[in-house]
mmCIF file of C-alpha atoms in Angstrom:
data_model
loop_
_atom_site.group_PDB
_atom_site.id
_atom_site.type_symbol
_atom_site.label_atom_id
_atom_site.label_comp_id
_atom_site.label_asym_id
_atom_site.label_seq_id
_atom_site.Cartn_x
_atom_site.Cartn_y
_atom_site.Cartn_z
ATOM 1 C CA MET A 110 10.231 -0.215 -34.877
ATOM 2 C CA ARG A 111 13.850 -1.054 -35.692
ATOM 3 C CA LEU A 112 14.359 2.446 -37.080
ATOM 4 C CA ALA A 113 12.795 3.961 -33.968
ATOM 5 C CA LEU A 114 15.075 1.952 -31.677
ATOM 6 C CA ARG A 115 18.087 2.981 -33.735
ATOM 7 C CA GLU A 116 17.015 6.612 -33.385
ATOM 8 C CA VAL A 117 16.734 6.188 -29.608
ATOM 9 C CA TRP A 118 20.286 4.854 -29.477
ATOM 10 C CA ARG A 119 21.575 7.742 -31.599
ATOM 11 C CA SER A 120 19.860 10.291 -29.359
ATOM 12 C CA LEU A 121 21.614 8.760 -26.345
ATOM 13 C CA GLN A 122 24.956 9.048 -28.110
ATOM 14 C CA ARG A 123 24.347 12.604 -29.334
ATOM 15 C CA ALA A 124 23.257 14.056 -25.975
ATOM 16 C CA PRO A 125 24.502 11.842 -23.131
ATOM 17 C CA LEU A 126 24.352 14.635 -20.540
ATOM 18 C CA LEU A 127 20.758 15.496 -21.403
ATOM 19 C CA SER A 128 19.850 11.815 -21.278
ATOM 20 C CA ALA A 129 21.562 11.486 -17.892
ATOM 21 C CA LEU A 130 19.636 14.536 -16.648
ATOM 22 C CA HIS A 131 16.389 12.995 -17.872
ATOM 23 C CA ILE A 132 17.096 9.665 -16.149
ATOM 24 C CA THR A 133 18.215 11.404 -12.939
ATOM 25 C CA THR A 134 15.059 13.497 -12.871
ATOM 26 C CA MET A 135 12.898 10.431 -13.433
ATOM 27 C CA THR A 136 14.793 8.557 -10.726
ATOM 28 C CA PHE A 137 14.289 11.173 -8.024
ATOM 29 C CA ALA A 138 10.706 11.837 -9.083
ATOM 30 C CA LEU A 139 9.904 8.127 -8.826
ATOM 31 C CA LEU A 140 11.971 7.853 -5.627
ATOM 32 C CA SER A 141 9.644 10.304 -3.910
ATOM 33 C CA VAL A 142 6.691 8.148 -4.956
ATOM 34 C CA GLY A 143 8.531 4.989 -3.861
ATOM 35 C CA LEU A 144 9.393 6.343 -0.411
ATOM 36 C CA PHE A 145 5.844 7.449 0.160
ATOM 37 C CA GLY A 146 4.663 4.040 -1.013
ATOM 38 C CA LEU A 147 7.049 2.386 1.441
ATOM 39 C CA VAL A 148 5.613 4.447 4.299
ATOM 40 C CA SER A 149 2.078 3.637 3.177
ATOM 41 C CA VAL A 150 2.790 -0.103 2.961
ATOM 42 C CA ASN A 151 4.229 -0.180 6.483
ATOM 43 C CA ILE A 152 1.336 1.832 7.911
ATOM 44 C CA ARG A 153 -1.078 -0.648 6.367
ATOM 45 C CA THR A 154 0.967 -3.561 7.728
ATOM 46 C CA ALA A 155 0.917 -2.071 11.231
ATOM 47 C CA LEU A 156 -2.832 -1.461 11.080
ATOM 48 C CA ARG A 157 -3.400 -5.003 9.815
ATOM 49 C CA ALA A 158 -1.395 -6.386 12.728
ATOM 50 C CA ILE A 159 -3.539 -4.384 15.146
ATOM 51 C CA GLU A 160 -6.732 -5.529 13.414
ATOM 52 C CA ASP A 161 -5.664 -9.152 13.899
ATOM 53 C CA ARG A 162 -6.017 -8.569 17.655
ATOM 54 C CA VAL A 163 -9.673 -7.544 17.384
ATOM 55 C CA GLU A 164 -11.747 -10.038 19.337
ATOM 56 C CA VAL A 165 -15.027 -10.344 21.213
ATOM 57 C CA ARG A 166 -14.764 -11.893 24.678
ATOM 58 C CA ALA A 167 -17.906 -13.303 26.279
ATOM 59 C CA PHE A 168 -17.610 -14.006 30.021
ATOM 60 C CA LEU A 169 -19.662 -17.004 31.047
ATOM 61 C CA LYS A 170 -21.848 -17.427 34.080
ATOM 62 C CA SER A 171 -20.375 -19.694 36.751
ATOM 63 C CA ALA A 172 -23.299 -22.130 36.504
ATOM 64 C CA SER A 173 -22.936 -22.666 32.755
ATOM 65 C CA ALA A 174 -23.031 -26.344 31.792
ATOM 66 C CA PRO A 175 -20.072 -27.597 29.706
ATOM 67 C CA THR A 176 -22.410 -29.091 27.100
ATOM 68 C CA ALA A 177 -24.224 -25.772 26.682
ATOM 69 C CA VAL A 178 -20.893 -23.933 26.329
ATOM 70 C CA ARG A 179 -19.763 -26.387 23.643
ATOM 71 C CA ALA A 180 -23.064 -25.892 21.810
ATOM 72 C CA LEU A 181 -22.554 -22.120 21.926
ATOM 73 C CA MET A 182 -19.037 -22.468 20.540
ATOM 74 C CA ASP A 183 -20.181 -24.829 17.775
ATOM 75 C CA ASP A 184 -22.848 -22.318 16.774
ATOM 76 C CA LEU A 185 -20.258 -19.521 16.625
ATOM 77 C CA LYS A 186 -17.874 -21.599 14.483
ATOM 78 C CA LYS A 187 -20.596 -22.079 11.863
ATOM 79 C CA ARG A 188 -20.996 -18.342 11.294
ATOM 80 C CA PRO A 189 -19.367 -17.036 8.080
ATOM 81 C CA THR A 190 -17.935 -13.966 9.801
ATOM 82 C CA VAL A 191 -16.144 -15.921 12.547
ATOM 83 C CA ALA A 192 -12.544 -17.070 12.063
ATOM 84 C CA VAL A 193 -11.543 -18.590 15.425
ATOM 85 C CA VAL A 194 -13.435 -19.526 18.575
ATOM 86 C CA GLY A 195 -11.550 -20.367 21.761
ATOM 87 C CA TYR A 196 -12.413 -21.291 25.313
ATOM 88 C CA VAL A 197 -10.555 -19.881 28.344
ATOM 89 C CA SER A 198 -11.185 -21.680 31.602
ATOM 90 C CA SER A 199 -11.232 -19.933 34.961
ATOM 91 C CA ASP A 200 -7.761 -21.269 35.849
ATOM 92 C CA SER A 201 -6.332 -20.257 32.474
ATOM 93 C CA ALA A 202 -7.792 -16.767 32.841
ATOM 94 C CA LEU A 203 -6.112 -16.418 36.252
ATOM 95 C CA ARG A 204 -2.739 -17.593 34.944
ATOM 96 C CA ARG A 205 -2.989 -15.191 32.014
ATOM 97 C CA ALA A 206 -3.839 -12.278 34.318
ATOM 98 C CA GLN A 207 -0.919 -13.118 36.614
ATOM 99 C CA TRP A 208 1.448 -13.241 33.634
ATOM 100 C CA GLU A 209 0.194 -9.973 32.118
ATOM 101 C CA LEU A 210 0.099 -8.167 35.488
ATOM 102 C CA ALA A 211 3.114 -9.716 37.171
ATOM 103 C CA GLU A 212 3.384 -6.904 39.738
ATOM 104 C CA PHE A 213 -0.070 -7.865 41.118
ATOM 105 C CA ARG A 214 0.535 -11.610 41.118
ATOM 106 C CA ASP A 215 0.440 -11.885 44.900
ATOM 107 C CA VAL A 216 -2.736 -9.836 45.129
ATOM 108 C CA MET A 217 -4.514 -12.071 42.628
ATOM 109 C CA ALA A 218 -3.555 -15.287 44.410
ATOM 110 C CA GLY A 219 -6.729 -17.218 45.260
ATOM 111 C CA THR A 220 -8.876 -14.982 43.041
ATOM 112 C CA THR A 221 -11.507 -16.660 40.894
ATOM 113 C CA LEU A 222 -11.978 -15.297 37.393
ATOM 114 C CA PRO A 223 -14.886 -16.232 35.127
ATOM 115 C CA ALA A 224 -14.391 -18.546 32.174
ATOM 116 C CA SER A 225 -14.866 -16.967 28.777
ATOM 117 C CA VAL A 226 -15.331 -17.628 25.061
ATOM 118 C CA GLU A 227 -13.050 -15.618 22.777
ATOM 119 C CA VAL A 228 -14.138 -14.967 19.203
ATOM 120 C CA ARG A 229 -11.924 -13.619 16.420
ATOM 121 C CA LEU A 230 -13.586 -12.374 13.237
ATOM 122 C CA ARG A 231 -12.450 -12.776 9.658
ATOM 123 C CA PRO A 232 -10.451 -9.872 8.130
ATOM 124 C CA ASP A 233 -13.423 -8.755 6.016
ATOM 125 C CA ALA A 234 -15.793 -8.760 9.010
ATOM 126 C CA ARG A 235 -14.013 -6.539 11.513
ATOM 127 C CA THR A 236 -15.969 -3.338 11.010
ATOM 128 C CA PRO A 237 -17.492 -1.736 14.119
ATOM 129 C CA GLY A 238 -20.933 -2.816 12.908
ATOM 130 C CA ASP A 239 -19.926 -6.477 12.565
ATOM 131 C CA VAL A 240 -18.279 -6.519 15.993
ATOM 132 C CA ARG A 241 -21.228 -4.850 17.714
ATOM 133 C CA ARG A 242 -23.678 -7.228 16.021
ATOM 134 C CA LEU A 243 -21.819 -10.256 17.334
ATOM 135 C CA ALA A 244 -21.498 -8.709 20.808
ATOM 136 C CA THR A 245 -25.248 -8.041 20.904
ATOM 137 C CA GLN A 246 -26.024 -11.628 19.917
ATOM 138 C CA LEU A 247 -23.693 -12.987 22.584
ATOM 139 C CA THR A 248 -25.203 -10.712 25.232
ATOM 140 C CA ALA A 249 -28.599 -12.243 24.493
ATOM 141 C CA SER A 250 -27.300 -15.730 25.313
ATOM 142 C CA PRO A 251 -28.431 -17.068 28.736
ATOM 143 C CA LEU A 252 -24.901 -18.418 29.286
ATOM 144 C CA VAL A 253 -23.186 -15.035 29.007
ATOM 145 C CA GLU A 254 -22.673 -12.736 31.971
ATOM 146 C CA ASP A 255 -20.861 -9.902 30.179
ATOM 147 C CA VAL A 256 -19.320 -9.108 26.767
ATOM 148 C CA ARG A 257 -16.206 -7.019 26.201
ATOM 149 C CA TYR A 258 -14.802 -5.983 22.850
ATOM 150 C CA GLY A 259 -13.341 -2.481 23.248
ATOM 151 C CA ASP A 260 -15.971 -0.595 21.247
ATOM 152 C CA GLU A 261 -14.263 2.814 21.410
ATOM 153 C CA TRP A 262 -10.908 1.299 20.449
ATOM 154 C CA ILE A 263 -12.451 -0.489 17.445
ATOM 155 C CA ASP A 264 -14.159 2.722 16.283
ATOM 156 C CA LYS A 265 -10.867 4.625 16.439
ATOM 157 C CA LEU A 266 -9.027 1.824 14.631
ATOM 158 C CA TYR A 267 -11.578 1.753 11.835
ATOM 159 C CA ARG A 268 -11.484 5.537 11.443
ATOM 160 C CA LEU A 269 -7.684 5.449 11.409
ATOM 161 C CA ARG A 270 -7.698 2.794 8.682
ATOM 162 C CA THR A 271 -10.143 4.826 6.577
ATOM 163 C CA LEU A 272 -8.107 7.989 7.098
ATOM 164 C CA ALA A 273 -4.860 6.201 6.169
ATOM 165 C CA SER A 274 -6.415 4.861 2.952
ATOM 166 C CA LEU A 275 -7.772 8.283 1.988
ATOM 167 C CA ALA A 276 -4.493 10.044 2.803
ATOM 168 C CA GLY A 277 -2.568 7.417 0.841
ATOM 169 C CA LEU A 278 -4.789 7.924 -2.200
ATOM 170 C CA ILE A 279 -4.545 11.736 -2.127
ATOM 171 C CA LEU A 280 -0.850 12.038 -1.284
ATOM 172 C CA GLY A 281 0.125 9.198 -3.613
ATOM 173 C CA GLY A 282 -1.733 10.848 -6.481
ATOM 174 C CA THR A 283 -0.116 14.197 -5.660
ATOM 175 C CA PHE A 284 3.396 12.722 -5.643
ATOM 176 C CA ALA A 285 2.695 10.924 -8.926
ATOM 177 C CA LEU A 286 1.404 14.149 -10.508
ATOM 178 C CA VAL A 287 4.470 16.100 -9.375
ATOM 179 C CA ALA A 288 6.720 13.361 -10.747
ATOM 180 C CA LEU A 289 4.865 13.472 -14.063
ATOM 181 C CA ILE A 290 5.203 17.271 -14.301
ATOM 182 C CA ILE A 291 8.925 17.166 -13.526
ATOM 183 C CA SER A 292 9.475 14.385 -16.030
ATOM 184 C CA GLY A 293 7.470 16.230 -18.674
ATOM 185 C CA ALA A 294 9.533 19.394 -18.183
ATOM 186 C CA THR A 295 12.777 17.461 -18.653
ATOM 187 C CA ILE A 296 11.488 15.742 -21.777
ATOM 188 C CA ARG A 297 10.335 19.100 -23.081
ATOM 189 C CA LEU A 298 13.920 20.377 -22.885
ATOM 190 C CA ALA A 299 15.165 17.377 -24.854
ATOM 191 C CA ILE A 300 12.560 17.891 -27.569
ATOM 192 C CA LEU A 301 13.216 21.618 -27.838
ATOM 193 C CA ALA A 302 16.870 20.810 -28.451
ATOM 194 C CA ARG A 303 15.765 18.813 -31.513
ATOM 195 C CA ALA A 304 13.023 21.170 -32.707
ATOM 196 C CA ARG A 305 14.770 21.766 -36.040
ATOM 197 C CA GLU A 306 14.978 18.026 -36.640
ATOM 198 C CA LEU A 307 11.261 17.653 -36.001
ATOM 199 C CA GLU A 308 10.485 20.423 -38.454
ATOM 200 C CA ILE A 309 12.613 18.807 -41.164
ATOM 201 C CA MET A 310 10.971 15.423 -40.603
ATOM 202 C CA ARG A 311 7.537 16.942 -41.067
ATOM 203 C CA LEU A 312 8.650 18.803 -44.204
ATOM 204 C CA VAL A 313 9.805 15.567 -45.853
ATOM 205 C CA GLY A 314 6.438 13.932 -45.166
ATOM 206 C CA ALA A 315 6.900 12.036 -41.901
ATOM 207 C CA THR A 316 3.628 11.226 -40.132
ATOM 208 C CA ASN A 317 2.936 12.213 -36.546
ATOM 209 C CA ALA A 318 3.109 8.578 -35.438
ATOM 210 C CA PHE A 319 6.503 8.135 -37.122
ATOM 211 C CA VAL A 320 7.832 11.264 -35.418
ATOM 212 C CA ARG A 321 6.421 10.387 -31.999
ATOM 213 C CA LEU A 322 7.544 6.753 -31.835
ATOM 214 C CA PRO A 323 11.286 7.293 -31.141
ATOM 215 C CA TYR A 324 10.529 9.851 -28.435
ATOM 216 C CA VAL A 325 7.884 7.678 -26.809
ATOM 217 C CA LEU A 326 10.264 4.703 -26.796
ATOM 218 C CA ASP A 327 13.036 6.900 -25.451
ATOM 219 C CA GLY A 328 10.767 8.158 -22.664
ATOM 220 C CA ALA A 329 9.611 4.621 -21.835
ATOM 221 C CA LEU A 330 13.202 3.344 -21.693
ATOM 222 C CA LYS A 331 14.335 6.178 -19.445
ATOM 223 C CA GLY A 332 11.260 5.718 -17.283
ATOM 224 C CA LEU A 333 12.182 2.042 -16.848
ATOM 225 C CA VAL A 334 15.804 2.876 -15.989
ATOM 226 C CA GLY A 335 14.655 5.610 -13.611
ATOM 227 C CA GLY A 336 12.194 3.194 -12.012
ATOM 228 C CA LEU A 337 14.901 0.567 -11.484
ATOM 229 C CA LEU A 338 17.262 3.130 -9.960
ATOM 230 C CA ALA A 339 14.483 4.509 -7.740
ATOM 231 C CA LEU A 340 13.664 0.960 -6.643
ATOM 232 C CA GLY A 341 17.315 0.350 -5.764
ATOM 233 C CA LEU A 342 17.526 3.569 -3.744
ATOM 234 C CA THR A 343 14.267 2.730 -1.976
ATOM 235 C CA ALA A 344 15.670 -0.709 -1.116
ATOM 236 C CA ILE A 345 18.775 0.945 0.341
ATOM 237 C CA VAL A 346 16.642 3.271 2.489
ATOM 238 C CA HIS A 347 14.571 0.286 3.606
ATOM 239 C CA THR A 348 17.697 -1.679 4.573
ATOM 240 C CA VAL A 349 19.248 1.222 6.485
ATOM 241 C CA LEU A 350 16.058 1.983 8.427
ATOM 242 C CA SER A 351 15.417 -1.697 9.143
ATOM 243 C CA ARG A 352 18.876 -2.054 10.661
ATOM 244 C CA ALA A 353 19.002 1.276 12.479
ATOM 245 C CA VAL A 354 15.411 1.757 13.641
ATOM 246 C CA PHE A 355 13.050 -1.229 13.324
ATOM 247 C CA GLN A 356 12.176 -3.894 10.794
ATOM 248 C CA LEU A 357 10.144 -2.549 7.882
ATOM 249 C CA THR A 358 8.083 -4.332 5.268
ATOM 250 C CA PHE A 359 9.244 -4.000 1.660
ATOM 251 C CA PHE A 360 7.123 -4.065 -1.478
ATOM 252 C CA ARG A 361 5.694 -7.311 -2.796
ATOM 253 C CA ILE A 362 6.657 -8.555 -6.256
ATOM 254 C CA ASP A 363 3.383 -7.383 -7.777
ATOM 255 C CA GLN A 364 3.845 -3.929 -6.226
ATOM 256 C CA ILE A 365 7.386 -3.718 -7.630
ATOM 257 C CA ALA A 366 6.136 -4.707 -11.088
ATOM 258 C CA LEU A 367 3.342 -2.131 -10.864
ATOM 259 C CA GLY A 368 5.860 0.577 -9.915
ATOM 260 C CA LEU A 369 8.119 -0.237 -12.877
ATOM 261 C CA VAL A 370 5.156 -0.257 -15.254
ATOM 262 C CA ALA A 371 4.116 3.124 -13.825
ATOM 263 C CA GLY A 372 7.621 4.467 -14.533
ATOM 264 C CA VAL A 373 7.472 3.231 -18.124
ATOM 265 C CA MET A 374 3.991 4.673 -18.645
ATOM 266 C CA MET A 375 5.011 7.954 -17.034
ATOM 267 C CA GLY A 376 8.027 8.355 -19.304
ATOM 268 C CA ALA A 377 6.136 7.327 -22.430
ATOM 269 C CA GLY A 378 3.118 9.488 -21.592
ATOM 270 C CA ALA A 379 5.185 12.580 -20.824
ATOM 271 C CA SER A 380 7.098 12.119 -24.095
ATOM 272 C CA TRP A 381 3.864 11.720 -26.053
ATOM 273 C CA VAL A 382 2.419 14.931 -24.626
ATOM 274 C CA ALA A 383 5.636 16.918 -25.156
ATOM 275 C CA VAL A 384 6.107 15.755 -28.762
ATOM 276 C CA SER A 385 2.451 16.412 -29.578
ATOM 277 C CA ARG A 386 2.728 19.973 -28.287
ATOM 278 C CA GLN A 387 5.861 20.564 -30.318
ATOM 279 C CA LEU A 388 4.298 19.088 -33.474
ATOM 280 C CA ARG A 389 1.333 21.426 -33.140
ATOM 281 C CA ARG A 390 3.743 24.343 -32.975
ATOM 282 C CA VAL A 391 5.740 23.177 -35.994
ATOM 283 C CA TRP A 392 2.694 22.149 -38.053
ATOM 284 C CA PRO A 393 -0.393 23.842 -36.565
ATOM 285 C CA ASP A 394 -2.890 22.424 -39.033
#
């Protein structure tokens, strides 16, 4: 290992421009993945914020007894899919309507609005099926006059979330593949420049593992440096957009660590493939 690390250092000293080209290529390849990841993270954050507003509102009959309403709410709170249950009195409903529709405040003066029970579901129970099931159960209650939950809006939200996840998976994989191909091409140039050295090492009895190790370490190191630079550039883009446009969400610590590990694995993997191809050409058997 010490010999391999020494060889990595010597290769950096012998060909600094080629090493800089390799790191620059890795940086911009990983930057494209990072920027797409930043967009994906913020889309998911926005969708999650919208999902938090999903609720089922059951409007109560005017003759509903307070004890019966409390029993209904206690029953809802015991359900594993329910996160929050709230009660909105008739007066509170009127004040809310006047605040939300300020231009019609005078028109609504003296209007009586029905009391309601508002139910928010847990994050893992907000599918259209879960919401409709709860709405159907509430409709069957003798205390409930009507149930509203925005069924079409929930269907569109769920489809949008599924589409965003699928698009993120496909486009993210495509960007990663392009980055890997670009990185592999750059590493290939570096290995071709040392093809004679590889041939000599094989002639004096060096094993494939011994030959590969310095290149794999070199690729991993440059992948790490490229990942750190790409992360810094992504942070700059995030800061500029947050100040000029609107506040964006940045990566979590675990996502940053995963990105750096991906850069290391990308550099090491591309180096492994390139060296293996060259070794087969130098020593076909």
